[in-house]
mmCIF file of C-alpha atoms in Angstrom:
data_model
loop_
_atom_site.group_PDB
_atom_site.id
_atom_site.type_symbol
_atom_site.label_atom_id
_atom_site.label_comp_id
_atom_site.label_asym_id
_atom_site.label_seq_id
_atom_site.Cartn_x
_atom_site.Cartn_y
_atom_site.Cartn_z
ATOM 1 C CA MET Y 1 65.958 38.896 136.341
ATOM 2 C CA ALA Y 2 63.989 37.716 133.308
ATOM 3 C CA LEU Y 3 62.256 40.424 131.326
ATOM 4 C CA LYS Y 4 58.489 40.342 131.545
ATOM 5 C CA THR Y 5 56.782 39.392 128.302
ATOM 6 C CA PRO Y 6 53.809 41.339 126.889
ATOM 7 C CA ILE Y 7 51.493 38.660 128.322
ATOM 8 C CA ILE Y 8 52.833 39.106 131.858
ATOM 9 C CA ASN Y 9 52.811 42.875 131.455
ATOM 10 C CA ILE Y 10 49.131 42.984 130.494
ATOM 11 C CA MET Y 11 48.220 40.585 133.308
ATOM 12 C CA THR Y 12 50.149 42.800 135.717
ATOM 13 C CA LYS Y 13 48.386 45.925 134.461
ATOM 14 C CA ALA Y 14 45.006 44.276 134.970
ATOM 15 C CA ALA Y 15 45.903 43.020 138.443
ATOM 16 C CA TYR Y 16 47.252 46.371 139.618
ATOM 17 C CA LYS Y 17 44.161 48.237 138.464
ATOM 18 C CA ALA Y 18 41.797 45.679 139.977
ATOM 19 C CA GLY Y 19 43.891 45.660 143.152
ATOM 20 C CA ASN Y 20 43.341 49.385 143.595
ATOM 21 C CA ILE Y 21 39.600 48.786 143.404
ATOM 22 C CA LEU Y 22 39.798 46.014 146.001
ATOM 23 C CA ILE Y 23 41.804 48.168 148.405
ATOM 24 C CA LYS Y 24 39.241 50.951 148.121
ATOM 25 C CA ASP Y 25 36.364 48.558 148.748
ATOM 26 C CA PHE Y 26 38.261 46.850 151.574
ATOM 27 C CA ARG Y 27 38.390 50.147 153.431
ATOM 28 C CA GLU Y 28 34.601 50.337 153.214
ATOM 29 C CA VAL Y 29 33.893 46.636 153.650
ATOM 30 C CA GLU Y 30 30.931 47.168 155.965
ATOM 31 C CA ASN Y 31 29.099 49.065 153.222
ATOM 32 C CA LEU Y 32 29.554 46.442 150.521
ATOM 33 C CA GLN Y 33 26.497 44.833 148.999
ATOM 34 C CA VAL Y 34 26.699 41.133 149.760
ATOM 35 C CA SER Y 35 24.632 38.368 148.215
ATOM 36 C CA LYS Y 36 24.876 34.732 149.203
ATOM 37 C CA LYS Y 37 25.775 32.209 146.475
ATOM 38 C CA GLY Y 38 25.914 29.110 148.642
ATOM 39 C CA ILE Y 39 27.126 27.692 151.912
ATOM 40 C CA GLY Y 40 30.343 29.491 152.845
ATOM 41 C CA ASP Y 41 30.564 31.024 149.376
ATOM 42 C CA PHE Y 42 29.838 34.698 148.871
ATOM 43 C CA VAL Y 43 30.079 37.211 146.103
ATOM 44 C CA THR Y 44 30.445 40.913 146.754
ATOM 45 C CA SER Y 45 30.404 43.974 144.620
ATOM 46 C CA ALA Y 46 34.185 43.953 145.065
ATOM 47 C CA ASP Y 47 34.461 40.589 143.255
ATOM 48 C CA LEU Y 48 32.388 41.856 140.369
ATOM 49 C CA ASN Y 49 34.140 45.217 140.056
ATOM 50 C CA SER Y 50 37.540 43.551 140.124
ATOM 51 C CA GLU Y 51 36.478 41.008 137.523
ATOM 52 C CA LYS Y 52 35.032 43.607 135.153
ATOM 53 C CA THR Y 53 38.246 45.619 135.336
ATOM 54 C CA ILE Y 54 40.461 42.612 134.619
ATOM 55 C CA ILE Y 55 38.313 41.340 131.760
ATOM 56 C CA LYS Y 56 38.128 44.758 130.112
ATOM 57 C CA ILE Y 57 41.926 45.086 130.035
ATOM 58 C CA LEU Y 58 42.581 41.524 128.879
ATOM 59 C CA GLU Y 59 39.904 41.573 126.176
ATOM 60 C CA LYS Y 60 41.188 44.863 124.784
ATOM 61 C CA ALA Y 61 44.729 43.501 124.495
ATOM 62 C CA TYR Y 62 43.848 39.956 123.398
ATOM 63 C CA PRO Y 63 40.269 39.836 122.082
ATOM 64 C CA ASP Y 64 40.623 36.310 120.697
ATOM 65 C CA ILE Y 65 41.477 34.628 124.009
ATOM 66 C CA LYS Y 66 38.476 33.111 125.795
ATOM 67 C CA ILE Y 67 37.865 33.980 129.434
ATOM 68 C CA ILE Y 68 36.978 31.637 132.293
ATOM 69 C CA SER Y 69 36.352 33.430 135.581
ATOM 70 C CA GLU Y 70 34.742 32.696 138.903
ATOM 71 C CA GLU Y 71 31.825 34.989 138.132
ATOM 72 C CA THR Y 72 31.827 34.806 134.300
ATOM 73 C CA ASN Y 73 31.832 31.723 132.028
ATOM 74 C CA SER Y 74 32.687 29.478 134.973
ATOM 75 C CA GLU Y 75 30.902 26.587 133.264
ATOM 76 C CA ILE Y 76 33.253 26.457 130.259
ATOM 77 C CA SER Y 77 35.200 23.211 130.076
ATOM 78 C CA LEU Y 78 38.980 23.464 130.284
ATOM 79 C CA ASN Y 79 39.310 21.432 127.087
ATOM 80 C CA GLU Y 80 37.318 23.983 125.101
ATOM 81 C CA HIS Y 81 39.181 26.661 123.135
ATOM 82 C CA GLU Y 82 42.910 26.622 122.484
ATOM 83 C CA LYS Y 83 43.792 29.593 124.696
ATOM 84 C CA LYS Y 84 41.984 30.691 127.855
ATOM 85 C CA TRP Y 85 42.411 33.277 130.572
ATOM 86 C CA ILE Y 86 41.554 31.767 133.963
ATOM 87 C CA ILE Y 87 40.701 34.465 136.492
ATOM 88 C CA ASP Y 88 39.916 34.697 140.179
ATOM 89 C CA PRO Y 89 39.166 38.384 140.786
ATOM 90 C CA LEU Y 90 39.166 37.972 144.572
ATOM 91 C CA ASP Y 91 40.598 34.861 146.190
ATOM 92 C CA GLY Y 92 39.967 34.955 149.924
ATOM 93 C CA THR Y 93 36.521 36.572 149.751
ATOM 94 C CA LEU Y 94 35.559 35.517 153.268
ATOM 95 C CA ASN Y 95 38.744 37.085 154.646
ATOM 96 C CA PHE Y 96 37.894 40.235 152.710
ATOM 97 C CA LEU Y 97 34.346 40.376 154.099
ATOM 98 C CA HIS Y 98 35.604 40.007 157.655
ATOM 99 C CA GLY Y 99 38.240 42.704 157.282
ATOM 100 C CA LEU Y 100 41.165 40.268 157.273
ATOM 101 C CA PRO Y 101 43.940 41.691 155.047
ATOM 102 C CA HIS Y 102 44.824 38.433 153.294
ATOM 103 C CA PHE Y 103 43.398 38.064 149.785
ATOM 104 C CA ALA Y 104 44.631 38.176 146.208
ATOM 105 C CA ILE Y 105 43.919 38.368 142.495
ATOM 106 C CA SER Y 106 44.894 35.376 140.370
ATOM 107 C CA ILE Y 107 45.219 35.375 136.570
ATOM 108 C CA ALA Y 108 46.543 32.514 134.436
ATOM 109 C CA LEU Y 109 46.848 31.771 130.751
ATOM 110 C CA MET Y 110 46.131 28.213 129.649
ATOM 111 C CA PHE Y 111 47.240 26.866 126.260
ATOM 112 C CA LYS Y 112 46.028 23.409 125.238
ATOM 113 C CA GLU Y 113 45.119 22.487 128.829
ATOM 114 C CA GLU Y 114 48.505 23.570 130.207
ATOM 115 C CA ILE Y 115 49.150 26.688 132.284
ATOM 116 C CA ILE Y 116 51.886 28.705 130.582
ATOM 117 C CA SER Y 117 51.701 32.089 132.354
ATOM 118 C CA GLY Y 118 50.384 33.198 135.707
ATOM 119 C CA ILE Y 119 50.340 35.970 138.279
ATOM 120 C CA ILE Y 120 49.054 36.267 141.835
ATOM 121 C CA TYR Y 121 48.793 39.781 143.227
ATOM 122 C CA ASP Y 122 48.346 40.660 146.901
ATOM 123 C CA PRO Y 123 47.276 44.324 146.819
ATOM 124 C CA ILE Y 124 47.556 44.817 150.598
ATOM 125 C CA LYS Y 125 51.243 43.875 150.652
ATOM 126 C CA ASP Y 126 51.855 45.023 147.056
ATOM 127 C CA GLU Y 127 53.383 41.620 146.266
ATOM 128 C CA LEU Y 128 53.227 40.402 142.677
ATOM 129 C CA PHE Y 129 54.095 36.740 142.196
ATOM 130 C CA TRP Y 130 54.533 35.822 138.533
ATOM 131 C CA ALA Y 131 55.797 32.984 136.397
ATOM 132 C CA GLU Y 132 56.036 31.792 132.814
ATOM 133 C CA LYS Y 133 56.707 28.293 131.655
ATOM 134 C CA GLY Y 134 60.452 27.772 131.273
ATOM 135 C CA VAL Y 135 61.315 31.244 132.592
ATOM 136 C CA GLY Y 136 61.119 30.793 136.363
ATOM 137 C CA ALA Y 137 59.065 32.279 139.174
ATOM 138 C CA TYR Y 138 59.412 35.748 140.661
ATOM 139 C CA LEU Y 139 58.192 37.945 143.495
ATOM 140 C CA ASN Y 140 58.119 41.470 142.127
ATOM 141 C CA ASP Y 141 61.620 41.649 140.577
ATOM 142 C CA LYS Y 142 63.303 38.905 142.587
ATOM 143 C CA ARG Y 143 63.643 35.249 141.592
ATOM 144 C CA ILE Y 144 61.967 32.878 144.050
ATOM 145 C CA ARG Y 145 62.446 29.190 144.800
ATOM 146 C CA VAL Y 146 60.783 26.603 146.978
ATOM 147 C CA SER Y 147 62.296 25.777 150.335
ATOM 148 C CA GLY Y 148 65.042 23.196 150.763
ATOM 149 C CA ARG Y 149 63.771 21.390 153.860
ATOM 150 C CA ASN Y 150 64.286 17.661 153.629
ATOM 151 C CA SER Y 151 61.852 16.291 156.190
ATOM 152 C CA LEU Y 152 58.166 16.803 156.921
ATOM 153 C CA LYS Y 153 58.956 17.045 160.649
ATOM 154 C CA ASP Y 154 60.720 20.341 159.940
ATOM 155 C CA ALA Y 155 58.094 21.621 157.483
ATOM 156 C CA LEU Y 156 55.494 24.348 157.840
ATOM 157 C CA VAL Y 157 52.410 23.148 155.980
ATOM 158 C CA SER Y 158 49.353 25.053 154.780
ATOM 159 C CA THR Y 159 45.862 23.728 154.115
ATOM 160 C CA GLY Y 160 42.245 24.708 153.658
ATOM 161 C CA ILE Y 161 39.847 23.410 156.300
ATOM 162 C CA PRO Y 162 36.391 22.276 155.111
ATOM 163 C CA TRP Y 163 33.329 24.144 156.310
ATOM 164 C CA LYS Y 164 29.676 23.286 156.827
ATOM 165 C CA GLY Y 165 28.096 21.527 153.863
ATOM 166 C CA MET Y 166 31.313 19.958 152.561
ATOM 167 C CA GLU Y 167 31.373 16.864 154.783
ATOM 168 C CA SER Y 168 30.564 14.404 151.998
ATOM 169 C CA SER Y 169 33.454 15.531 149.810
ATOM 170 C CA HIS Y 170 35.975 15.669 152.652
ATOM 171 C CA LYS Y 171 35.461 12.315 154.362
ATOM 172 C CA ASN Y 172 39.193 11.682 154.779
ATOM 173 C CA TYR Y 173 40.231 15.216 155.640
ATOM 174 C CA LEU Y 174 40.421 14.870 159.411
ATOM 175 C CA LYS Y 175 42.501 11.717 159.152
ATOM 176 C CA ILE Y 176 44.928 13.390 156.732
ATOM 177 C CA LEU Y 177 45.070 16.443 158.986
ATOM 178 C CA GLU Y 178 45.943 14.225 161.927
ATOM 179 C CA ASN Y 179 48.606 12.393 159.904
ATOM 180 C CA ILE Y 180 50.314 15.618 158.876
ATOM 181 C CA MET Y 181 49.783 17.405 162.190
ATOM 182 C CA LYS Y 182 51.613 14.644 164.052
ATOM 183 C CA ASN Y 183 54.510 14.665 161.612
ATOM 184 C CA SER Y 184 55.158 18.343 160.800
ATOM 185 C CA SER Y 185 56.416 21.406 162.622
ATOM 186 C CA GLY Y 186 53.156 23.274 162.149
ATOM 187 C CA ILE Y 187 49.996 23.779 160.069
ATOM 188 C CA ARG Y 188 48.483 27.069 158.925
ATOM 189 C CA ARG Y 189 45.056 27.909 157.484
ATOM 190 C CA TYR Y 190 44.976 31.454 156.044
ATOM 191 C CA GLY Y 191 41.988 31.136 153.721
ATOM 192 C CA ALA Y 192 43.369 32.044 150.278
ATOM 193 C CA ALA Y 193 44.568 29.082 148.224
ATOM 194 C CA ALA Y 194 46.231 31.224 145.555
ATOM 195 C CA LEU Y 195 48.468 32.820 148.182
ATOM 196 C CA ASP Y 196 49.095 29.437 149.801
ATOM 197 C CA LEU Y 197 50.575 28.241 146.514
ATOM 198 C CA ALA Y 198 52.512 31.474 146.029
ATOM 199 C CA TYR Y 199 53.963 31.035 149.505
ATOM 200 C CA VAL Y 200 55.072 27.490 148.701
ATOM 201 C CA ALA Y 201 56.743 28.844 145.555
ATOM 202 C CA SER Y 202 58.587 31.492 147.575
ATOM 203 C CA GLY Y 203 59.630 29.140 150.392
ATOM 204 C CA ARG Y 204 57.397 30.652 153.060
ATOM 205 C CA TYR Y 205 55.520 27.377 153.290
ATOM 206 C CA ASP Y 206 57.147 24.026 152.646
ATOM 207 C CA ALA Y 207 53.943 22.307 151.510
ATOM 208 C CA PHE Y 208 50.216 22.812 150.905
ATOM 209 C CA TRP Y 209 47.225 20.570 150.344
ATOM 210 C CA GLU Y 210 43.483 21.060 149.884
ATOM 211 C CA PHE Y 211 40.451 19.334 148.375
ATOM 212 C CA ASN Y 212 37.802 20.519 145.915
ATOM 213 C CA LEU Y 213 39.315 23.819 144.885
ATOM 214 C CA LYS Y 214 38.271 25.511 141.655
ATOM 215 C CA THR Y 215 40.538 25.846 138.654
ATOM 216 C CA TRP Y 216 40.804 29.625 139.090
ATOM 217 C CA ASP Y 217 42.012 29.110 142.684
ATOM 218 C CA ILE Y 218 45.044 27.074 141.631
ATOM 219 C CA ALA Y 219 45.877 27.719 137.960
ATOM 220 C CA ALA Y 220 48.431 30.504 138.420
ATOM 221 C CA GLY Y 221 49.747 29.133 141.711
ATOM 222 C CA SER Y 222 50.438 25.674 140.327
ATOM 223 C CA LEU Y 223 52.679 27.182 137.650
ATOM 224 C CA LEU Y 224 54.459 29.335 140.224
ATOM 225 C CA VAL Y 225 55.373 26.283 142.297
ATOM 226 C CA LYS Y 226 56.635 24.332 139.284
ATOM 227 C CA GLU Y 227 58.702 27.245 137.988
ATOM 228 C CA ALA Y 228 60.127 27.769 141.482
ATOM 229 C CA GLY Y 229 61.496 24.217 141.369
ATOM 230 C CA GLY Y 230 58.722 22.470 143.298
ATOM 231 C CA SER Y 231 56.219 19.704 142.693
ATOM 232 C CA VAL Y 232 52.466 19.896 142.201
ATOM 233 C CA GLY Y 233 50.246 16.839 142.127
ATOM 234 C CA SER Y 234 46.839 15.378 142.843
ATOM 235 C CA ILE Y 235 46.032 14.016 146.303
ATOM 236 C CA ASN Y 236 44.152 11.170 144.625
ATOM 237 C CA LYS Y 237 46.239 9.321 142.074
ATOM 238 C CA ASN Y 238 45.226 9.285 138.401
ATOM 239 C CA GLU Y 239 43.387 12.605 138.638
ATOM 240 C CA ASN Y 240 44.121 15.991 137.091
ATOM 241 C CA TYR Y 241 44.217 18.506 139.940
ATOM 242 C CA LEU Y 242 43.210 21.334 137.601
ATOM 243 C CA TYR Y 243 39.896 19.535 137.070
ATOM 244 C CA THR Y 244 39.272 18.079 140.542
ATOM 245 C CA GLY Y 245 40.905 20.694 142.749
ATOM 246 C CA ASN Y 246 42.393 17.963 144.941
ATOM 247 C CA ILE Y 247 45.887 19.385 145.005
ATOM 248 C CA TYR Y 248 49.133 19.311 146.900
ATOM 249 C CA ALA Y 249 52.305 21.329 146.363
ATOM 250 C CA CYS Y 250 55.705 21.111 148.005
ATOM 251 C CA ASN Y 251 59.422 21.073 147.391
ATOM 252 C CA ASN Y 252 60.731 17.928 145.708
ATOM 253 C CA ASN Y 253 62.250 16.574 148.919
ATOM 254 C CA LEU Y 254 58.868 16.214 150.603
ATOM 255 C CA VAL Y 255 56.815 14.552 147.829
ATOM 256 C CA ASP Y 256 57.091 10.927 148.960
ATOM 257 C CA GLU Y 257 56.614 11.665 152.645
ATOM 258 C CA LEU Y 258 53.645 13.970 152.018
ATOM 259 C CA GLU Y 259 51.967 11.454 149.693
ATOM 260 C CA ASP Y 260 52.332 8.805 152.402
ATOM 261 C CA ARG Y 261 50.382 11.028 154.803
ATOM 262 C CA PHE Y 262 47.451 11.171 152.366
ATOM 263 C CA LYS Y 263 46.912 7.439 152.716
ATOM 264 C CA THR Y 264 44.051 6.780 155.129
#
């Protein structure tokens, strides 16, 4: 196993501490203060407490690195500042609010518009997925790799299904869903994109696609998939998925077949 660098260690420390807060709040989910940010998009006191904890630890260790987070400085452009932390303090908020034990913390480090370090932590299962550029991808202390399935018909595929208010930005979704549904062994929708990508990296899923995600949803996960030997790309050609959020991920064997299913 590769030794964790100081960067990964500090990200891990932040994630573990924030994870403890989330678990405590999850046990009292009915008492959380909830405010509505938009259609299908909520922020809870758990998000904010997790974020504050992560930021405090990262800023103390690396005060010169700028922070972009879902609840803080979300408007900063990715091409600003040489180094940036990209944080999602609670990915899978709707699951969390409904008492579904499937959510995670995602932290990534971007250098010159490239993700170079990332972790995704599932506090319920105590699973820490982590990766560094050129070092590989790991689940806790074990090296992980994408699956080796060669055909979409044998693949288990994950996605995110649009909800009310997103019709205009997902005009082709149902057609793509039909294309993949008819040509795969199954589709899953678990509601946490960071974990979807981590599961592709660890071979639990063979592929994943979704539209209009945020950078903090996919930054760490995209690195995990690449370092686990997989491919990450944009559903729409000539786009940067980190900017648009129109992303797919899979093992290298499935790239051509999956891309064909995006054509509508």
